[in-house]
Amino acid sequence: MKTWDRLARKAELRERAGLDRRAGPRTDAFDLAGNDYLGLSGHPAVLAAAAAALEEHGLGASGSRLVRGTTGLHETFEADFARHVGAETATLYSSGYLANLGAVAALAGPVLLDAHAHASLHDAARLAGTASDTFAHNDLGDLERKLSELRPAIVVVESVYSVLGDAAPLAELHAIAAAHEALLVIDEAHAIGTVGPSGGGGAAAAGLAADPGVVITATLSKALGAAGGIVAGPAELRRHLVDTSRPFIYDTAPPPAVIAGAAAALGLAREADRDRAELARRAAR
Ligand SMILES: Cc1ncc(COP(=O)(O)O)c(C=O)c1O
């Protein structure tokens, strides 16, 4: 078939250019690439919580959040996570990727992204269907310039960047966004559990989590060792997401057992100051 011939030719070209990718099984090699930052994915308390929920609720959620998919575990986790980061509400999605699509697309309006923002945030800007642009990584001057051209905009950053592991100057970014009446969306995927007071993330550390101009997105798949995504912010944001966010409405809810495990991990992460200090020491090294 012509389609497969064309794709095979493209794959050959990618391979020749060294751009092919492999998704092989992991080995027992020393892990310098995984995201289980606090080692919680196999913690006995996490596994016990997940096992109990598995027994009670079965493997899958059996429906979308608005149909049969919401359990008390989902609701309790949302309240607990909101408290953890210092935001008014939080809304679960089945992955961090979908949480980003949901948050950015639902907010609408021109989107201005840090050039190092995760692929899901760039895809979210595309899905939003409005003008979008990037500013140079962590470059406040470039952000100012672009904001004056594109406003009003949503400014999208990460608190700890996934590739280089560097931090964003959140207080300065927030001041600039606020001066232009732009919302600041902060992806805390790599910061929840690893930075901030009790691992509450970068926005909590900068005192921004309860600011009405700030929206936090995160994943449960890194320091919490589980899977799922979440968007935290004011009550008006949650209402808007529940009523209109397509990746929330038309997606099967995250499995209850995974959320139960993540809830146990969140409790452990809160108390993990020593592990956080060790993680910071190793990251610096
Ligand atoms: C910054 C950032 N945002 C979002 C995601 C997506 O999260 P998930 O894997 O839960 O879909 C990732 C990585 O996976 C990430 O590094």
PDB file of N, CA, C and O in Angstrom, residues 183-214:
ATOM      1  N   LEU A 183      -3.166  35.754  32.365  1.00  0.00           N
ATOM      2  CA  LEU A 183      -3.098  34.656  33.325  1.00  0.00           C
ATOM      3  C   LEU A 183      -1.736  33.978  33.203  1.00  0.00           C
ATOM      4  O   LEU A 183      -1.190  33.875  32.104  1.00  0.00           O
ATOM      5  N   LEU A 184      -1.215  33.493  34.330  1.00  0.00           N
ATOM      6  CA  LEU A 184       0.029  32.732  34.289  1.00  0.00           C
ATOM      7  C   LEU A 184      -0.297  31.267  34.569  1.00  0.00           C
ATOM      8  O   LEU A 184      -0.794  30.927  35.646  1.00  0.00           O
ATOM      9  N   VAL A 185      -0.062  30.406  33.570  1.00  0.00           N
ATOM     10  CA  VAL A 185      -0.255  28.962  33.749  1.00  0.00           C
ATOM     11  C   VAL A 185       1.113  28.350  34.056  1.00  0.00           C
ATOM     12  O   VAL A 185       2.061  28.502  33.276  1.00  0.00           O
ATOM     13  N   ILE A 186       1.188  27.680  35.208  1.00  0.00           N
ATOM     14  CA  ILE A 186       2.475  27.096  35.639  1.00  0.00           C
ATOM     15  C   ILE A 186       2.350  25.581  35.667  1.00  0.00           C
ATOM     16  O   ILE A 186       1.559  25.022  36.451  1.00  0.00           O
ATOM     17  N   ASP A 187       3.118  24.902  34.826  1.00  0.00           N
ATOM     18  CA  ASP A 187       3.158  23.439  34.831  1.00  0.00           C
ATOM     19  C   ASP A 187       4.164  23.002  35.907  1.00  0.00           C
ATOM     20  O   ASP A 187       5.357  23.260  35.790  1.00  0.00           O
ATOM     21  N   GLU A 188       3.620  22.342  36.930  1.00  0.00           N
ATOM     22  CA  GLU A 188       4.455  21.944  38.079  1.00  0.00           C
ATOM     23  C   GLU A 188       4.786  20.445  38.043  1.00  0.00           C
ATOM     24  O   GLU A 188       5.036  19.841  39.089  1.00  0.00           O
ATOM     25  N   ALA A 189       4.775  19.864  36.845  1.00  0.00           N
ATOM     26  CA  ALA A 189       4.992  18.418  36.714  1.00  0.00           C
ATOM     27  C   ALA A 189       6.231  17.950  37.481  1.00  0.00           C
ATOM     28  O   ALA A 189       6.201  16.924  38.163  1.00  0.00           O
ATOM     29  N   HIS A 190       7.321  18.701  37.356  1.00  0.00           N
ATOM     30  CA  HIS A 190       8.582  18.260  37.978  1.00  0.00           C
ATOM     31  C   HIS A 190       8.816  18.902  39.340  1.00  0.00           C
ATOM     32  O   HIS A 190       9.866  18.692  39.942  1.00  0.00           O
ATOM     33  N   ALA A 191       7.867  19.709  39.808  1.00  0.00           N
ATOM     34  CA  ALA A 191       8.075  20.443  41.061  1.00  0.00           C
ATOM     35  C   ALA A 191       7.234  19.909  42.210  1.00  0.00           C
ATOM     36  O   ALA A 191       7.620  20.042  43.377  1.00  0.00           O
ATOM     37  N   ILE A 192       6.079  19.289  41.891  1.00  0.00           N
ATOM     38  CA  ILE A 192       5.239  18.756  42.969  1.00  0.00           C
ATOM     39  C   ILE A 192       5.999  17.625  43.670  1.00  0.00           C
ATOM     40  O   ILE A 192       6.469  16.683  43.036  1.00  0.00           O
ATOM     41  N   GLY A 193       6.142  17.759  44.968  1.00  0.00           N
ATOM     42  CA  GLY A 193       6.858  16.742  45.747  1.00  0.00           C
ATOM     43  C   GLY A 193       8.348  17.005  45.833  1.00  0.00           C
ATOM     44  O   GLY A 193       9.021  16.462  46.713  1.00  0.00           O
ATOM     45  N   THR A 194       8.871  17.815  44.930  1.00  0.00           N
ATOM     46  CA  THR A 194      10.332  17.985  44.909  1.00  0.00           C
ATOM     47  C   THR A 194      10.801  19.360  45.376  1.00  0.00           C
ATOM     48  O   THR A 194      11.907  19.484  45.872  1.00  0.00           O
ATOM     49  N   VAL A 195       9.991  20.405  45.185  1.00  0.00           N
ATOM     50  CA  VAL A 195      10.405  21.749  45.639  1.00  0.00           C
ATOM     51  C   VAL A 195       9.255  22.413  46.393  1.00  0.00           C
ATOM     52  O   VAL A 195       8.105  21.961  46.317  1.00  0.00           O
ATOM     53  N   GLY A 196       9.571  23.477  47.098  1.00  0.00           N
ATOM     54  CA  GLY A 196       8.547  24.236  47.823  1.00  0.00           C
ATOM     55  C   GLY A 196       8.280  23.654  49.197  1.00  0.00           C
ATOM     56  O   GLY A 196       8.744  22.555  49.526  1.00  0.00           O
ATOM     57  N   PRO A 197       7.489  24.387  49.990  1.00  0.00           N
ATOM     58  CA  PRO A 197       7.191  23.932  51.359  1.00  0.00           C
ATOM     59  C   PRO A 197       6.444  22.604  51.335  1.00  0.00           C
ATOM     60  O   PRO A 197       5.422  22.476  50.655  1.00  0.00           O
ATOM     61  N   SER A 198       6.973  21.595  52.011  1.00  0.00           N
ATOM     62  CA  SER A 198       6.401  20.235  52.029  1.00  0.00           C
ATOM     63  C   SER A 198       6.221  19.661  50.630  1.00  0.00           C
ATOM     64  O   SER A 198       5.336  18.849  50.383  1.00  0.00           O
ATOM     65  N   GLY A 199       7.016  20.131  49.664  1.00  0.00           N
ATOM     66  CA  GLY A 199       6.904  19.643  48.289  1.00  0.00           C
ATOM     67  C   GLY A 199       5.687  20.201  47.577  1.00  0.00           C
ATOM     68  O   GLY A 199       5.182  19.591  46.629  1.00  0.00           O
ATOM     69  N   GLY A 200       5.214  21.359  48.006  1.00  0.00           N
ATOM     70  CA  GLY A 200       4.011  21.966  47.415  1.00  0.00           C
ATOM     71  C   GLY A 200       4.233  22.605  46.058  1.00  0.00           C
ATOM     72  O   GLY A 200       3.286  23.078  45.432  1.00  0.00           O
ATOM     73  N   GLY A 201       5.476  22.642  45.590  1.00  0.00           N
ATOM     74  CA  GLY A 201       5.759  23.150  44.244  1.00  0.00           C
ATOM     75  C   GLY A 201       6.272  24.580  44.221  1.00  0.00           C
ATOM     76  O   GLY A 201       6.382  25.246  45.256  1.00  0.00           O
ATOM     77  N   GLY A 202       6.582  25.041  43.000  1.00  0.00           N
ATOM     78  CA  GLY A 202       7.204  26.353  42.820  1.00  0.00           C
ATOM     79  C   GLY A 202       6.256  27.510  43.104  1.00  0.00           C
ATOM     80  O   GLY A 202       6.664  28.530  43.666  1.00  0.00           O
ATOM     81  N   ALA A 203       4.986  27.363  42.712  1.00  0.00           N
ATOM     82  CA  ALA A 203       4.036  28.463  42.943  1.00  0.00           C
ATOM     83  C   ALA A 203       3.830  28.654  44.439  1.00  0.00           C
ATOM     84  O   ALA A 203       3.767  29.797  44.922  1.00  0.00           O
ATOM     85  N   ALA A 204       3.742  27.552  45.185  1.00  0.00           N
ATOM     86  CA  ALA A 204       3.600  27.648  46.642  1.00  0.00           C
ATOM     87  C   ALA A 204       4.827  28.329  47.231  1.00  0.00           C
ATOM     88  O   ALA A 204       4.717  29.209  48.088  1.00  0.00           O
ATOM     89  N   ALA A 205       6.002  27.945  46.739  1.00  0.00           N
ATOM     90  CA  ALA A 205       7.240  28.531  47.264  1.00  0.00           C
ATOM     91  C   ALA A 205       7.292  30.035  47.000  1.00  0.00           C
ATOM     92  O   ALA A 205       7.807  30.803  47.804  1.00  0.00           O
ATOM     93  N   ALA A 206       6.718  30.462  45.850  1.00  0.00           N
ATOM     94  CA  ALA A 206       6.757  31.886  45.494  1.00  0.00           C
ATOM     95  C   ALA A 206       5.543  32.637  46.052  1.00  0.00           C
ATOM     96  O   ALA A 206       5.378  33.830  45.784  1.00  0.00           O
ATOM     97  N   GLY A 207       4.691  31.945  46.817  1.00  0.00           N
ATOM     98  CA  GLY A 207       3.497  32.587  47.392  1.00  0.00           C
ATOM     99  C   GLY A 207       2.456  32.949  46.348  1.00  0.00           C
ATOM    100  O   GLY A 207       1.679  33.874  46.534  1.00  0.00           O
ATOM    101  N   LEU A 208       2.416  32.197  45.248  1.00  0.00           N
ATOM    102  CA  LEU A 208       1.530  32.553  44.130  1.00  0.00           C
ATOM    103  C   LEU A 208       0.334  31.619  43.976  1.00  0.00           C
ATOM    104  O   LEU A 208      -0.559  31.874  43.158  1.00  0.00           O
ATOM    105  N   ALA A 209       0.318  30.513  44.748  1.00  0.00           N
ATOM    106  CA  ALA A 209      -0.651  29.452  44.448  1.00  0.00           C
ATOM    107  C   ALA A 209      -2.102  29.909  44.581  1.00  0.00           C
ATOM    108  O   ALA A 209      -2.972  29.407  43.873  1.00  0.00           O
ATOM    109  N   ALA A 210      -2.368  30.851  45.484  1.00  0.00           N
ATOM    110  CA  ALA A 210      -3.761  31.279  45.677  1.00  0.00           C
ATOM    111  C   ALA A 210      -4.082  32.533  44.879  1.00  0.00           C
ATOM    112  O   ALA A 210      -5.190  33.053  44.958  1.00  0.00           O
ATOM    113  N   ASP A 211      -3.130  33.005  44.096  1.00  0.00           N
ATOM    114  CA  ASP A 211      -3.353  34.225  43.312  1.00  0.00           C
ATOM    115  C   ASP A 211      -4.394  33.944  42.218  1.00  0.00           C
ATOM    116  O   ASP A 211      -4.281  32.960  41.494  1.00  0.00           O
ATOM    117  N   PRO A 212      -5.418  34.796  42.098  1.00  0.00           N
ATOM    118  CA  PRO A 212      -6.449  34.526  41.085  1.00  0.00           C
ATOM    119  C   PRO A 212      -5.922  34.595  39.652  1.00  0.00           C
ATOM    120  O   PRO A 212      -6.594  34.124  38.730  1.00  0.00           O
ATOM    121  N   GLY A 213      -4.727  35.130  39.463  1.00  0.00           N
ATOM    122  CA  GLY A 213      -4.147  35.200  38.125  1.00  0.00           C
ATOM    123  C   GLY A 213      -3.274  33.996  37.788  1.00  0.00           C
ATOM    124  O   GLY A 213      -2.596  34.001  36.756  1.00  0.00           O
ATOM    125  N   VAL A 214      -3.287  32.989  38.659  1.00  0.00           N
ATOM    126  CA  VAL A 214      -2.386  31.839  38.455  1.00  0.00           C
ATOM    127  C   VAL A 214      -3.186  30.544  38.332  1.00  0.00           C
ATOM    128  O   VAL A 214      -4.123  30.302  39.090  1.00  0.00           O
TER     129      VAL A 214
END
